[in-house]
Amino acid sequence: MIHNGRVKGLDGLRGVAILLVLVYHTWTESSGLATLGEGPFFLSLLYAGSTGVTLFFALSGFLVGRPFIEAIRERRPLPSLGRYASQRALRILPTYYTIALIGVLLTARYDQLVPALTLTARAYDVGQFSTVWWSLGTEVQFYVLLPLVCLLMARLPGIAGILVLAVVSGFVYWSVVTKVWSGIDVGFETQYRLILSVLGQLPAFLAGIVVFLCLPSGGVRLSEPLARLLTAVMLVGLMVVLLPVAQIGPRSYIWVTPWYVVPESLVWGAIMWIAVTRTGEAETLLDNQLTRYFGKISFSLYLVHMPVIHGVMDHTDLPLGITVALALAFSLLAAYLLHRFVESPLLSLKRKLTPVPA
């Protein structure tokens, strides 16, 4: 399951997450068809591809939460907060800042430089560049919240800590999804941001943490045939779960059903658990060379794909099929260049500056 610090199956799922987001945005932005309507349910993966972000959050819950959970389990000191902060900052900020600065320059939104650098730019503040930045803010919020919660758990071990955490997190999440803040007149935008914040997306991060907690001990693994069968069942279940999202569009559904992330997280959590515990080494639909490659460039691709898609749309007048193909091709090219010359060298630097303790 875990070899040399790498978790089998999760790199492929990261690729699946970015492919869902990429295809969803490329198709809906290029075609102007933002909803599935009464179309077949299996196309819900296309029209609700934003679920890839839910999968990204679940993967973060598993991978970022893992060292803290292991420390609490083994009753040893929590990971160094300085090293943890350095790792997280080196992982996302240099690559993000590269795109943020390019975005501010190309859009001439110089007044948005500070919001961009502080991860508070939203929606179209920096044109199409900033339309996906909300999730980075949510991710960073999780990075901050995680060690604080783990410090509490370390001070309140056992059932007491679990109960306190469950009650507090449950109340906060209930407050967000039921929009009780509307009675305080916080406004539509603030309520929407709360839903998209770590508070509203908490089930996704928790799903990843729970998957790690539920990994079988003693080498118990799922047989390859059973793993493939269960994955197929989960994928069909995911299509069903995403159907109402696809029918009215993710942006509207998020407001109408702010707890949408709960069923998505449950299904993705199950798929993650299957991927990590299967015995086989053979390539699968979700874990193969292609998905692993997309997983490797996923962060760069996530940052560049929206401005590239709209750049192609704004500067060409071609048939839909060619527009989609060009948008995909140029998105991949831009992501490759960003990963090759910015992200990859900085990841190497991160490994040198923050080596894994012996």
JSON list of C-alpha atoms in Angstrom, two decimals, residues 58-59 61-63 65-67 69-70 205-217 269 272-273 276:
[
{"chain": "A", "resi": 58, "resn": "ALA", "atom": "CA", "xyz": [-9.97, 14.13, -0.12]},
{"chain": "A", "resi": 59, "resn": "LEU", "atom": "CA", "xyz": [-6.47, 13.31, -1.36]},
{"chain": "A", "resi": 61, "resn": "GLY", "atom": "CA", "xyz": [-6.89, 14.96, 3.75]},
{"chain": "A", "resi": 62, "resn": "PHE", "atom": "CA", "xyz": [-5.19, 11.58, 3.34]},
{"chain": "A", "resi": 63, "resn": "LEU", "atom": "CA", "xyz": [-1.70, 12.73, 2.38]},
{"chain": "A", "resi": 65, "resn": "GLY", "atom": "CA", "xyz": [-3.10, 14.43, 7.46]},
{"chain": "A", "resi": 66, "resn": "ARG", "atom": "CA", "xyz": [-1.14, 11.17, 7.44]},
{"chain": "A", "resi": 67, "resn": "PRO", "atom": "CA", "xyz": [2.00, 12.25, 9.39]},
{"chain": "A", "resi": 69, "resn": "ILE", "atom": "CA", "xyz": [-2.37, 10.93, 12.47]},
{"chain": "A", "resi": 70, "resn": "GLU", "atom": "CA", "xyz": [0.62, 8.58, 12.68]},
{"chain": "A", "resi": 205, "resn": "PHE", "atom": "CA", "xyz": [-10.91, 16.47, 3.79]},
{"chain": "A", "resi": 206, "resn": "LEU", "atom": "CA", "xyz": [-12.35, 14.22, 6.51]},
{"chain": "A", "resi": 207, "resn": "ALA", "atom": "CA", "xyz": [-13.05, 11.52, 3.92]},
{"chain": "A", "resi": 208, "resn": "GLY", "atom": "CA", "xyz": [-9.35, 11.33, 3.11]},
{"chain": "A", "resi": 209, "resn": "ILE", "atom": "CA", "xyz": [-8.41, 11.21, 6.79]},
{"chain": "A", "resi": 210, "resn": "VAL", "atom": "CA", "xyz": [-10.95, 8.47, 7.47]},
{"chain": "A", "resi": 211, "resn": "VAL", "atom": "CA", "xyz": [-9.62, 6.44, 4.53]},
{"chain": "A", "resi": 212, "resn": "PHE", "atom": "CA", "xyz": [-6.17, 6.50, 6.12]},
{"chain": "A", "resi": 213, "resn": "LEU", "atom": "CA", "xyz": [-7.60, 5.55, 9.51]},
{"chain": "A", "resi": 214, "resn": "CYS", "atom": "CA", "xyz": [-9.45, 2.63, 7.91]},
{"chain": "A", "resi": 215, "resn": "LEU", "atom": "CA", "xyz": [-6.48, 1.10, 6.11]},
{"chain": "A", "resi": 216, "resn": "PRO", "atom": "CA", "xyz": [-6.33, -2.59, 7.06]},
{"chain": "A", "resi": 217, "resn": "SER", "atom": "CA", "xyz": [-3.46, -3.78, 9.21]},
{"chain": "A", "resi": 269, "resn": "GLY", "atom": "CA", "xyz": [-13.41, 7.97, -0.14]},
{"chain": "A", "resi": 272, "resn": "MET", "atom": "CA", "xyz": [-9.57, 5.84, -2.63]},
{"chain": "A", "resi": 273, "resn": "TRP", "atom": "CA", "xyz": [-9.73, 3.01, -0.10]},
{"chain": "A", "resi": 276, "resn": "VAL", "atom": "CA", "xyz": [-4.89, 1.83, -1.86]}
]
